[in-house]
PDB file of C-alpha atoms and ligand atoms in Angstrom:
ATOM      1  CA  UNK A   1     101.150  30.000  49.643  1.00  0.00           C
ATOM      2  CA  UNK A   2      98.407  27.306  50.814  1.00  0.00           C
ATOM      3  CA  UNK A   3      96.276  26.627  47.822  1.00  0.00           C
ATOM      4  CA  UNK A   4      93.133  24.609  48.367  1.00  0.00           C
ATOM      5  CA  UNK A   5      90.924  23.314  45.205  1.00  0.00           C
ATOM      6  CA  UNK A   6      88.165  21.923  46.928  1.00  0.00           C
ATOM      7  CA  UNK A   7      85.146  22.418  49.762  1.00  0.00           C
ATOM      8  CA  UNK A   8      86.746  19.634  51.925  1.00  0.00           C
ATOM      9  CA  UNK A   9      90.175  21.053  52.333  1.00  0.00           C
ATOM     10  CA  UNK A  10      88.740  24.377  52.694  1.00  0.00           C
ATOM     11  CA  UNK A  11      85.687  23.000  55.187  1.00  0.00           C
ATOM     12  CA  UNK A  12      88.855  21.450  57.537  1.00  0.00           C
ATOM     13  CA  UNK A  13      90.065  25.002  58.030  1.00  0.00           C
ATOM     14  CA  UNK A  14      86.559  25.991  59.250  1.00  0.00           C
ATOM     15  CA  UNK A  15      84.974  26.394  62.908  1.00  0.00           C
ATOM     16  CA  UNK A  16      82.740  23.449  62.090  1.00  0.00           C
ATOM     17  CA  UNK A  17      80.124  25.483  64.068  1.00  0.00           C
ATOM     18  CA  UNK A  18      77.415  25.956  61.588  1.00  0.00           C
ATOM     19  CA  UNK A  19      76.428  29.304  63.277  1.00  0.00           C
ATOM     20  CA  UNK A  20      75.375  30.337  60.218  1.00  0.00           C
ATOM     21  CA  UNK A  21      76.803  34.391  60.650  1.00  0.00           C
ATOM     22  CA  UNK A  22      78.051  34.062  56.600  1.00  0.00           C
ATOM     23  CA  UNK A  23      74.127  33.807  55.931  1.00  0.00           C
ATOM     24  CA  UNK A  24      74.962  30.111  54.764  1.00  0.00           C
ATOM     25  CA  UNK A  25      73.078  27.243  56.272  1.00  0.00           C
ATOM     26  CA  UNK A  26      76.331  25.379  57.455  1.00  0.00           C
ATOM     27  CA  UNK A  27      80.301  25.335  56.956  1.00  0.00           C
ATOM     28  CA  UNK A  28      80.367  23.117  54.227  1.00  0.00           C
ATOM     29  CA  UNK A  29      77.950  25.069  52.325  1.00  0.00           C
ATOM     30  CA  UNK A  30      80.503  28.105  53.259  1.00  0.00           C
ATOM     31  CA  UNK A  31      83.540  26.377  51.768  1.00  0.00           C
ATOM     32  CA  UNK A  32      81.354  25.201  48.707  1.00  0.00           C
ATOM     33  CA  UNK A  33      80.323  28.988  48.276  1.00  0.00           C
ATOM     34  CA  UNK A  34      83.973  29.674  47.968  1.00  0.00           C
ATOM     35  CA  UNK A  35      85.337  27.345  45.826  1.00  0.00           C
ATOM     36  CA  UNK A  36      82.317  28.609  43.679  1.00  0.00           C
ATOM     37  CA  UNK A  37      83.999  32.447  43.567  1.00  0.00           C
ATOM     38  CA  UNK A  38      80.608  33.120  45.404  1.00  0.00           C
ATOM     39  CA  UNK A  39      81.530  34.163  48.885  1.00  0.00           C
ATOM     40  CA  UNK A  40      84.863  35.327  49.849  1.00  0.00           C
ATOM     41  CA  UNK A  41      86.440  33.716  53.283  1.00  0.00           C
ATOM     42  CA  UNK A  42      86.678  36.826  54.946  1.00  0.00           C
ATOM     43  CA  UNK A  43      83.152  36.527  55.482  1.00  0.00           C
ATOM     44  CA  UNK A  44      83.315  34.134  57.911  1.00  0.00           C
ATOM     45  CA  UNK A  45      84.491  36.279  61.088  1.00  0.00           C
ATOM     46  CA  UNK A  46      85.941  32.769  62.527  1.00  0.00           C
ATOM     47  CA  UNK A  47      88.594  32.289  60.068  1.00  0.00           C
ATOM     48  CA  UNK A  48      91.653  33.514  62.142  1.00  0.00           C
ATOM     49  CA  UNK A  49      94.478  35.311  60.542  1.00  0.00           C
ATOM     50  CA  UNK A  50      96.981  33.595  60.215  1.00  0.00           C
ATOM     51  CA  UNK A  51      94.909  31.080  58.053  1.00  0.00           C
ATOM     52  CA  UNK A  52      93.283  34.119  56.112  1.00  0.00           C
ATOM     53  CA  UNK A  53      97.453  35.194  55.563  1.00  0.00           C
ATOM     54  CA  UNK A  54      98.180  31.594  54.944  1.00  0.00           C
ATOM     55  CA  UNK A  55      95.570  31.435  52.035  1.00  0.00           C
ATOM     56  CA  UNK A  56      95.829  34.433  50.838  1.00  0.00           C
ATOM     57  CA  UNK A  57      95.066  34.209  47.007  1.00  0.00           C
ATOM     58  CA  UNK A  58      95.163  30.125  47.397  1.00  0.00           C
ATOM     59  CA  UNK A  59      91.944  29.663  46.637  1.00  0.00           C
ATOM     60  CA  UNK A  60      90.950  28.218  43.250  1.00  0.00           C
ATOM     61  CA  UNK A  61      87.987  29.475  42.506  1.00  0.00           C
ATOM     62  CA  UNK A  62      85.170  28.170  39.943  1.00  0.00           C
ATOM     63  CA  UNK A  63      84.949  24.971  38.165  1.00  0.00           C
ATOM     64  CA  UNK A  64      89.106  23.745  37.231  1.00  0.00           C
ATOM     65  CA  UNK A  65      88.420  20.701  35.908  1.00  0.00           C
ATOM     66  CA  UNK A  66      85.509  17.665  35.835  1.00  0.00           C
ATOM     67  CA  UNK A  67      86.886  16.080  39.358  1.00  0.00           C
ATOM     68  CA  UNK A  68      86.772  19.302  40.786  1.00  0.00           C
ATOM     69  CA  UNK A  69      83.487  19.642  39.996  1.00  0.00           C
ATOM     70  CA  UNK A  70      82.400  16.300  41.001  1.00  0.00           C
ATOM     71  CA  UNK A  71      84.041  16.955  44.274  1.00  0.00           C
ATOM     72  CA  UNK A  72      81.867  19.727  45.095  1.00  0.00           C
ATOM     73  CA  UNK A  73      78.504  18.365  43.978  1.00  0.00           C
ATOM     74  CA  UNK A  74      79.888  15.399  46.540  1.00  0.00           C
ATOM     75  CA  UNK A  75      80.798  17.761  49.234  1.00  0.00           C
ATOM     76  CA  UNK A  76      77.027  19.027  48.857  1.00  0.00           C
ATOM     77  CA  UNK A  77      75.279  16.000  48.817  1.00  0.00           C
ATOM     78  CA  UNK A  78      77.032  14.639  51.728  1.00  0.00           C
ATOM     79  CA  UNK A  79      75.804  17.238  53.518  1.00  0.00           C
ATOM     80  CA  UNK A  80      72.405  16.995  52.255  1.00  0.00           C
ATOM     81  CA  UNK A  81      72.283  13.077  53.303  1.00  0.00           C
ATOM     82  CA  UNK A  82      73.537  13.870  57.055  1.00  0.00           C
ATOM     83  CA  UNK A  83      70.496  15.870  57.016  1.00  0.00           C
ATOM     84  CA  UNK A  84      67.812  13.327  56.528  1.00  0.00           C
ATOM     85  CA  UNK A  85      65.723  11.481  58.589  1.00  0.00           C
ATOM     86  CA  UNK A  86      67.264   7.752  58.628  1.00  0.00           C
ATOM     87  CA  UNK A  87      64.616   5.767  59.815  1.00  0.00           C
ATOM     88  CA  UNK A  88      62.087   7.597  57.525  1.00  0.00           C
ATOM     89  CA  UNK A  89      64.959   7.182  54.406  1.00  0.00           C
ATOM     90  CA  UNK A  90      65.576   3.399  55.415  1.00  0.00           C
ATOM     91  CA  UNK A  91      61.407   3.033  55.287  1.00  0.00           C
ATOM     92  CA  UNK A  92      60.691   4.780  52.207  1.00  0.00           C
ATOM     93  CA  UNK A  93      63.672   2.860  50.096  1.00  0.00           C
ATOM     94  CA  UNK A  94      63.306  -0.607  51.916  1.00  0.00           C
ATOM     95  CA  UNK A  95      66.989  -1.051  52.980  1.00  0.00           C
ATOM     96  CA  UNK A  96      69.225  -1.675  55.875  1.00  0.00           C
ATOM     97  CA  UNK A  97      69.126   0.724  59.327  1.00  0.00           C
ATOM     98  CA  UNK A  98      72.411  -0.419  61.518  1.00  0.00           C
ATOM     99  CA  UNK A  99      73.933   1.310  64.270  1.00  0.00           C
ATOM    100  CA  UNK A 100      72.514   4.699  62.938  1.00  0.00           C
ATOM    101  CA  UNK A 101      73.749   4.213  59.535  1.00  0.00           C
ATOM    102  CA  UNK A 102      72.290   3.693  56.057  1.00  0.00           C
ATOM    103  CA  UNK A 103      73.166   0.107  54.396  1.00  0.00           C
ATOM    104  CA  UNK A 104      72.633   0.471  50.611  1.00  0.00           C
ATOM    105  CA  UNK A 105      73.556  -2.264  48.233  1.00  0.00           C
ATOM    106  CA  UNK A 106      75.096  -0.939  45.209  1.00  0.00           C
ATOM    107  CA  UNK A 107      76.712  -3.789  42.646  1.00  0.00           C
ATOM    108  CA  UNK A 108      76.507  -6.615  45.122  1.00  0.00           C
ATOM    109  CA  UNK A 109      78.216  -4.524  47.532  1.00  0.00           C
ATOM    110  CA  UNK A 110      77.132  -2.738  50.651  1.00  0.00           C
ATOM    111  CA  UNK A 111      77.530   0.970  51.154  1.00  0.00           C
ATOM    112  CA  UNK A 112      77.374   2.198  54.638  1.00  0.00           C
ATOM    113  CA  UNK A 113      76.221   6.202  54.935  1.00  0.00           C
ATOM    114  CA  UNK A 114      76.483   7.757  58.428  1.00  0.00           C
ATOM    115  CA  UNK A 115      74.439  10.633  59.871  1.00  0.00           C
ATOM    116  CA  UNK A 116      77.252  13.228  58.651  1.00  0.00           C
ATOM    117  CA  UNK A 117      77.211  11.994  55.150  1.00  0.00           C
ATOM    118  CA  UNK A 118      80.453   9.656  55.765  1.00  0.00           C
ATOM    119  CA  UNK A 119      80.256   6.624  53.412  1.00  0.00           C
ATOM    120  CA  UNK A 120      81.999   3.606  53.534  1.00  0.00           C
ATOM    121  CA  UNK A 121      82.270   0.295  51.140  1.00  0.00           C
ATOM    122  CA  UNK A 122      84.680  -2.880  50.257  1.00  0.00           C
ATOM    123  CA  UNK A 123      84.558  -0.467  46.512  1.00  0.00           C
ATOM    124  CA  UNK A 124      82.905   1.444  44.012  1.00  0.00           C
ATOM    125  CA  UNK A 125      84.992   4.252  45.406  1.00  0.00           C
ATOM    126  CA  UNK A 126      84.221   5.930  42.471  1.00  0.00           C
ATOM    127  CA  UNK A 127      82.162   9.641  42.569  1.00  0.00           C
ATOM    128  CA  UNK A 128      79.971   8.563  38.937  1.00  0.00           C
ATOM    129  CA  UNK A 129      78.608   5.989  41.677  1.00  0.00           C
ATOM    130  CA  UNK A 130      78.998   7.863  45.002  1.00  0.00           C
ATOM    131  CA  UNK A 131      77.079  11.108  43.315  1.00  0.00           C
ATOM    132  CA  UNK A 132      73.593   8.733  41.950  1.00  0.00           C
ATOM    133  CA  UNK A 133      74.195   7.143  45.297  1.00  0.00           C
ATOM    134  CA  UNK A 134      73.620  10.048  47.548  1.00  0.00           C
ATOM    135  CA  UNK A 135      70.930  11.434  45.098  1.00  0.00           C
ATOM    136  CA  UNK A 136      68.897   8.028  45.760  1.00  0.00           C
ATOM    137  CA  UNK A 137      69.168   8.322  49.195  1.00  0.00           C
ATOM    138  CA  UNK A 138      67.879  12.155  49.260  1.00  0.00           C
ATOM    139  CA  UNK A 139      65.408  11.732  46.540  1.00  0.00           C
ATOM    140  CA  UNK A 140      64.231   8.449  45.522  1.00  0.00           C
ATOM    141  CA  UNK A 141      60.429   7.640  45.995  1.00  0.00           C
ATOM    142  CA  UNK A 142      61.819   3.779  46.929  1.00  0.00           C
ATOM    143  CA  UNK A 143      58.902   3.234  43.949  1.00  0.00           C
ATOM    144  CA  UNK A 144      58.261  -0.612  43.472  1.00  0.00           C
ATOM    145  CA  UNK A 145      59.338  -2.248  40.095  1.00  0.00           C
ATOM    146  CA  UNK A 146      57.066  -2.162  36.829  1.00  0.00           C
ATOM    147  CA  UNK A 147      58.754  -5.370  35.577  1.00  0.00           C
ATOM    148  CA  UNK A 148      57.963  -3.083  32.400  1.00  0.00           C
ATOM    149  CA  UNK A 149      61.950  -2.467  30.119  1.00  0.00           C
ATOM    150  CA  UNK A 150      61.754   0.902  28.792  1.00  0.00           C
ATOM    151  CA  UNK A 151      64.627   2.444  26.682  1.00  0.00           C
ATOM    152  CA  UNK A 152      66.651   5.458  28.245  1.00  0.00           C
ATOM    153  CA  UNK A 153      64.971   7.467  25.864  1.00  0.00           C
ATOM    154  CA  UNK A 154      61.810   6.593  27.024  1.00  0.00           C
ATOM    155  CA  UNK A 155      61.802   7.434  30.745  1.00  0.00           C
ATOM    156  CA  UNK A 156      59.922  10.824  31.736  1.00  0.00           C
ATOM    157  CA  UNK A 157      62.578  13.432  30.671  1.00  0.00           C
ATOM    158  CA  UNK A 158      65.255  12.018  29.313  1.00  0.00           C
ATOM    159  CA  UNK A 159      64.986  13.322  25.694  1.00  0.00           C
ATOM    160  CA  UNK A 160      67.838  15.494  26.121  1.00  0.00           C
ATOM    161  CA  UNK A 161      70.618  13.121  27.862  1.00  0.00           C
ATOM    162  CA  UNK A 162      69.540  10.538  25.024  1.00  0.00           C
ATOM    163  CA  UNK A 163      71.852  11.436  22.892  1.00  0.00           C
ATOM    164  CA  UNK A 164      74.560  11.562  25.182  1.00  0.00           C
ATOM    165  CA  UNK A 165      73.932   8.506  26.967  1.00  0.00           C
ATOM    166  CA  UNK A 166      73.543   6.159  23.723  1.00  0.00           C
ATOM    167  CA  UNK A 167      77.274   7.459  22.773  1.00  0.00           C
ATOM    168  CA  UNK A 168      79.182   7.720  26.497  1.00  0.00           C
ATOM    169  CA  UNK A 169      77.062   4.653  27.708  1.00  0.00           C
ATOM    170  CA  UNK A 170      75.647   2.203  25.481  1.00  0.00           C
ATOM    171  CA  UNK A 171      78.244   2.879  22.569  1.00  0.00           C
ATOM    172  CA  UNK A 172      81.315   3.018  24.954  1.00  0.00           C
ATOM    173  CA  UNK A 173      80.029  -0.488  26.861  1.00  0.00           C
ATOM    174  CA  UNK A 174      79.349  -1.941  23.828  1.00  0.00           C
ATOM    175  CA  UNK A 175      83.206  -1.140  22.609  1.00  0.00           C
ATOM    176  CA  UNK A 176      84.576  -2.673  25.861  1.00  0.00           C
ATOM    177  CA  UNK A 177      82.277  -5.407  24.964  1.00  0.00           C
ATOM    178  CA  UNK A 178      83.467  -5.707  21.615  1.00  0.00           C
ATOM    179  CA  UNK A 179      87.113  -6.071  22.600  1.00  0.00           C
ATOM    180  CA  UNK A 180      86.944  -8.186  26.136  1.00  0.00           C
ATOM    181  CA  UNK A 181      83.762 -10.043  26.014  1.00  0.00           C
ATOM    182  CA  UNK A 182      85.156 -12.712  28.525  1.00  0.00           C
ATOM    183  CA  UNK A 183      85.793 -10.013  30.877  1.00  0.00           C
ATOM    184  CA  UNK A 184      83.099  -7.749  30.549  1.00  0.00           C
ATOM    185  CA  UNK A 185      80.526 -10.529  31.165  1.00  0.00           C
ATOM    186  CA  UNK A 186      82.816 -12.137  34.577  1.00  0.00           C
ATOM    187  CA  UNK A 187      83.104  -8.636  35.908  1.00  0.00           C
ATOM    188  CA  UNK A 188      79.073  -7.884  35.595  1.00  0.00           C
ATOM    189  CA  UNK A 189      78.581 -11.408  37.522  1.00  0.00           C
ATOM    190  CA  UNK A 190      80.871 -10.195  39.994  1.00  0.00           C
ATOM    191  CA  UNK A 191      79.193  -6.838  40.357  1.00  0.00           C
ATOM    192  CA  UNK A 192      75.639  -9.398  40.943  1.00  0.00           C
ATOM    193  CA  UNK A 193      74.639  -9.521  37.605  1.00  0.00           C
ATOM    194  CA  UNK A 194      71.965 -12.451  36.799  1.00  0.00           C
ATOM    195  CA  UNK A 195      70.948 -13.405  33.177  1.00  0.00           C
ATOM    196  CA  UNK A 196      67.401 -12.271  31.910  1.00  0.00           C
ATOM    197  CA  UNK A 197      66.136 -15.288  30.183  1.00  0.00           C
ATOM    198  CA  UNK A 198      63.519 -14.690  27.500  1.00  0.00           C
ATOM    199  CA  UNK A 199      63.207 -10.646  27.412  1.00  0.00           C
ATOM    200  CA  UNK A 200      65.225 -10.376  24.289  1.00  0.00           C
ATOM    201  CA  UNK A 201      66.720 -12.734  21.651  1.00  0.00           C
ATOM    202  CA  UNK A 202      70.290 -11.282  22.751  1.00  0.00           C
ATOM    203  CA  UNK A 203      73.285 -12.895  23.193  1.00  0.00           C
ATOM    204  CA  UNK A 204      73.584 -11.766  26.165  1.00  0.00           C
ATOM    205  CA  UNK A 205      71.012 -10.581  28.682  1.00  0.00           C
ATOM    206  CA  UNK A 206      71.866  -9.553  32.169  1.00  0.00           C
ATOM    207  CA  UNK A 207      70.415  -7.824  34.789  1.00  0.00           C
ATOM    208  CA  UNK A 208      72.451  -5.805  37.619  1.00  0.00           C
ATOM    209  CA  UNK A 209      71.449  -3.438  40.225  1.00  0.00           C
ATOM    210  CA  UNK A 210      73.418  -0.440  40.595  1.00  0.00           C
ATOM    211  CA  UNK A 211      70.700   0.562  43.079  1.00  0.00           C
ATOM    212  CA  UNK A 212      68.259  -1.862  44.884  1.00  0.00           C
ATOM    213  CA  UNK A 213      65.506   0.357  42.839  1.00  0.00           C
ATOM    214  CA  UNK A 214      67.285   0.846  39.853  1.00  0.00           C
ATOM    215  CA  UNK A 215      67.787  -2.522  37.561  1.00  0.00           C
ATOM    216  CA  UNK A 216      69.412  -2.221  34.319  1.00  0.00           C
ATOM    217  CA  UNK A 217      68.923  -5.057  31.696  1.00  0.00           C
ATOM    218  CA  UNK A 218      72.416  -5.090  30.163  1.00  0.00           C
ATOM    219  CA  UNK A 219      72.197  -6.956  26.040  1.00  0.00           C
ATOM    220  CA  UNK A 220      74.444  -7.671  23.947  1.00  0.00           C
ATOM    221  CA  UNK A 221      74.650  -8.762  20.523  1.00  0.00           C
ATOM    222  CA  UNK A 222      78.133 -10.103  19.432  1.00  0.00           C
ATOM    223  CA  UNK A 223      79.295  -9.170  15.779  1.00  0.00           C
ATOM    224  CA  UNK A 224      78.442 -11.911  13.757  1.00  0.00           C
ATOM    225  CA  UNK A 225      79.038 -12.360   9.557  1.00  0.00           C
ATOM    226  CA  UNK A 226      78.509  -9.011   8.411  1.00  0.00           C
ATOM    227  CA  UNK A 227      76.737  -7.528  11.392  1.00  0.00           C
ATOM    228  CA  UNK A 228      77.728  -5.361  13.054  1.00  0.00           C
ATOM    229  CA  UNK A 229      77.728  -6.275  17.305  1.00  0.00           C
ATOM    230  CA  UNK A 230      75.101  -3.685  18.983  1.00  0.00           C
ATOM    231  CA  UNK A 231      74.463  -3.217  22.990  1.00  0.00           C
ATOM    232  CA  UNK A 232      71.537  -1.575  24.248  1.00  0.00           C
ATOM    233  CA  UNK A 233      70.967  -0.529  28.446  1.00  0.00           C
ATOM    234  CA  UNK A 234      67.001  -1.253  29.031  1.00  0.00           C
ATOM    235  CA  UNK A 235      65.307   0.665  32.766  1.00  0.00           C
ATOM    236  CA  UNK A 236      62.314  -0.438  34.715  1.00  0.00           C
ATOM    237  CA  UNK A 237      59.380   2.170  33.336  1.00  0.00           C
ATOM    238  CA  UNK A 238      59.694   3.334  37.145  1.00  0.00           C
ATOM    239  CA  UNK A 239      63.384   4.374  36.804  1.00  0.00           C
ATOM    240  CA  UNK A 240      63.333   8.048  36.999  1.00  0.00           C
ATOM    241  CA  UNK A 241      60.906   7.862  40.417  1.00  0.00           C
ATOM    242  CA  UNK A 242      63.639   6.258  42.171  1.00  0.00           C
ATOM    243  CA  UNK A 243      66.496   8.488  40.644  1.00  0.00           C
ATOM    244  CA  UNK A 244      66.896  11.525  38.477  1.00  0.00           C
ATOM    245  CA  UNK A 245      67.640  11.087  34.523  1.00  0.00           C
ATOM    246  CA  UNK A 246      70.925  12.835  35.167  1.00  0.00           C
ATOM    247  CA  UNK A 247      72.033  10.232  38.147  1.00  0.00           C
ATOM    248  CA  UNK A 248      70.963   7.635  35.818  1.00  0.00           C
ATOM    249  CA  UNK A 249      73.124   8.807  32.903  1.00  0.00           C
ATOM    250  CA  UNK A 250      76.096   8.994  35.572  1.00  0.00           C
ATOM    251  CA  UNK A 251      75.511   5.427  36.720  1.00  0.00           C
ATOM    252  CA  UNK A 252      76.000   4.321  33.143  1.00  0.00           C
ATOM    253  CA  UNK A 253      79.048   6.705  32.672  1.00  0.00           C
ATOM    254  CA  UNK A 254      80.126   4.756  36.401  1.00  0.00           C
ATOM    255  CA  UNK A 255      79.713   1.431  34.749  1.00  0.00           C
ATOM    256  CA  UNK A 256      81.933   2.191  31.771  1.00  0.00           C
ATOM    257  CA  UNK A 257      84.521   4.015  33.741  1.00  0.00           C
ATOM    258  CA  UNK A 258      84.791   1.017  35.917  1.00  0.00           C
ATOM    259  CA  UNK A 259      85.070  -1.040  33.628  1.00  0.00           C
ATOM    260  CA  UNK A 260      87.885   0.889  31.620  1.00  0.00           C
ATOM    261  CA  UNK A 261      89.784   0.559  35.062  1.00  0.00           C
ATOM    262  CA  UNK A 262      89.407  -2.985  35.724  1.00  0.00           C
ATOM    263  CA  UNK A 263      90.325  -4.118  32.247  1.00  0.00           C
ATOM    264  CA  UNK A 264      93.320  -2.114  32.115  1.00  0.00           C
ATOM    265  CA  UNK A 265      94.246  -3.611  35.650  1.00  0.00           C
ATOM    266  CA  UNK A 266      93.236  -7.396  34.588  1.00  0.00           C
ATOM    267  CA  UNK A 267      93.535  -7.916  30.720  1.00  0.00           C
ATOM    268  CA  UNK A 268      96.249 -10.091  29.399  1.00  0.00           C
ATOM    269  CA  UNK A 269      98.122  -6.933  27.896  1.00  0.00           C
ATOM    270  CA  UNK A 270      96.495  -4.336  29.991  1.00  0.00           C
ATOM    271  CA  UNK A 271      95.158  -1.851  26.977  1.00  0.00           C
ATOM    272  CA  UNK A 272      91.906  -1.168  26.316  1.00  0.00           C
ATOM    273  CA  UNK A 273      92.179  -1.665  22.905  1.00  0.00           C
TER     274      UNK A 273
HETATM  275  S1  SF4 B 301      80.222  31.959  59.740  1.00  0.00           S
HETATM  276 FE1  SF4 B 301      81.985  30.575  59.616  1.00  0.00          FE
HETATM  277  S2  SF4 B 301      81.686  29.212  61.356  1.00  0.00           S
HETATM  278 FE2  SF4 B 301      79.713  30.203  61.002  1.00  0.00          FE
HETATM  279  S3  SF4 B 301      78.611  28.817  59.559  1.00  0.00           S
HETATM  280 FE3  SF4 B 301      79.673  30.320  58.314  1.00  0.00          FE
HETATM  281  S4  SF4 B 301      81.595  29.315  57.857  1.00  0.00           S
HETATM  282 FE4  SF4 B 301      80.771  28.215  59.585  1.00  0.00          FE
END
C-alpha cells in the first residue's frame, strides 16, 4: 500500500483544478486537510479509484513528527504567497520584481518566489528559514528601521517565546560560539554579516540580515578569567511589524541549525563538541 506523509505527495495525486466541490478553497488546502485527519479523500469526487484503492489506509494522518509538521505549514504558506499581489508585495517590502517573481535577500543570498509559491536559492534550503521567509512576504508591513536594539524580550508580544528563545537561540549560538569561534564568526561574514562598531563593549558585534527588514545584532563575549562567555541576539524596536514573534524565534532556531550543519561539515574533526 501507497503511504503518503505529506500535502505535497498527496496534492500530486490531485486534479489540480481548485473547483473547490470539497468546500476547500484549493487542492492544496484539500491535501493539507487530510494529512490533518480533517477531511477524508473520498471527498473529493475527482480522486479516481484506483488511486482511492491504491491509498487505501496510506494516509498518515495528524502531526508524525516536527518535519512533518513543518512541511505542512510550508505547503500552506506556499500557497498563501502564490496568492498575493506581486507588484503590491515587491512595493510594500522594497525588494526585487523580475520576470514575475519575488527577489528576497535572505543571508546575502537571493531567494526567488514565483506566482505559485515555487522558491528558488544558491541555499538556505532549510524550512526554519523558508517558513519566516514566506511569512514576511505575506505579512510584513516592509516597516522602515528604528536604528533603536531592543532585546527579544522586549518586542510587542514576545513574553512567552522569551524563554524559549534565550535557551534554543541565544544559549545554543553562544555554545557553538564557545567551541568554534573562528568558524562561527567566518560563516556569519559569509552569510553578510558586518561588525557594529560602538553599540556594545562586546567582543564581538555583528550585524546580519536574515530578512532585508529584519537585522539582528549578533554579540559575543568570549570567556575570559573566571567569566563566564555570554551571547545575546539584539532586534530593531520595529522587528515584530515586519515579521511575527514566532517567525522571529524560528529564524534564530534557522541560524543555529545552520550552523550545527556547517560545522559538522567544515570543522577540523567534524563534532560539534
Ligand atoms: S474537490 Fe478535488 S479537485 Fe476540487 S478543489 Fe477539492 S481537491 Fe481539488
Amino acid at each position: 500500500m501507497t503511504q503518503i506523509k505529506n500535502p505535497l505527495e498527496l496534492y500530486k495525486l490531485l486534479k489540480k483544478s481548485n473547483c473547490r466541490e470539497c468546500r476547500l478553497p484549493s487542492c492544496m488546502a484539500f491535501a493539507v486537510a487530510v494529512i490533518q485527519g480533517q477531511k477524508q479523500l473520498a471527498d473529493c469526487p475527482y480522486i479516481d479509484r484506483e488511486t482511492l484503492q491504491a491509498l487505501g489506509g496510506g494516509i498518515v494522518a495528524g502531526r508524525s513528527s516536527r518535519e512533518d509538521e513543518q512541511q505542512q505549514v510550508l505547503a500552506r504558506l506556499k500557497q498563501e504567497a502564490g496568492q498575493i499581489d506581486f507588484p503590491a508585495a515587491a512595493a510594500r517590502l522594497g525588494v526585487q520584481l523580475r520576470d514575475g517573481r519575488l527577489g528576497i535577500n535572505c543571508l546575502g543570498k537571493d531567494f526567488w518566489i514565483d506566482s505559485v509559491g515555487d522558491m528558488w536559492s544558491e541555499c538556505h534550503n532549510n524550512p526554519w528559514v523558508l517558513i519566516p521567509l514566506l511569512n514576511y512576504i505575506i505579512h510584513g508591513k516592509g516597516r522602515k528601521l528604528s536604528g533603536e536594539w531592543v532585546a527579544f524580550g522586549e518586542l510587542s508580544g514576545a513574553a512567552d517565546w522569551n524563554r524559549f528563545f534565550s535557551r534554543r537561540c541565544e544559549e545554543a549560538m553562544g555554545q557553538l560560539a564557545d567551541a568554534h569561534a573562528e568558524l562561527i564568526f567566518e560563516i556569519l561574514h559569509l552569510f553578510g554579516a558586518n561588525p557594529a562598531a560602538g553599540v556594545t563593549n562586546a567582543d564581538q558585534s555583528l550585524v546580519i540580515f536574515p530578512l532585508p527588514g529584519l537585522p539582528m545584532l549578533i554579540n559575543y563575549w568570549a570567556p575570559e578569567d573566571h567569566f563566564a562567555s555570554k551571547l545575546n541576539i539584539l532586534f530593531d524596536r520595529t522587528a515584530t511589524d515586519n515579521l511575527t514573534v514566532e517567525s522571529i524565534y524560528l529564524l534564530g532556531r534557522g541560524l543555529v541549525e545552520m550552523f550545527r550543519g556547517l560545522i559538522v561539515k567544515h570543522s577540523r574533526d567534524g563534532k560539534l563538541f
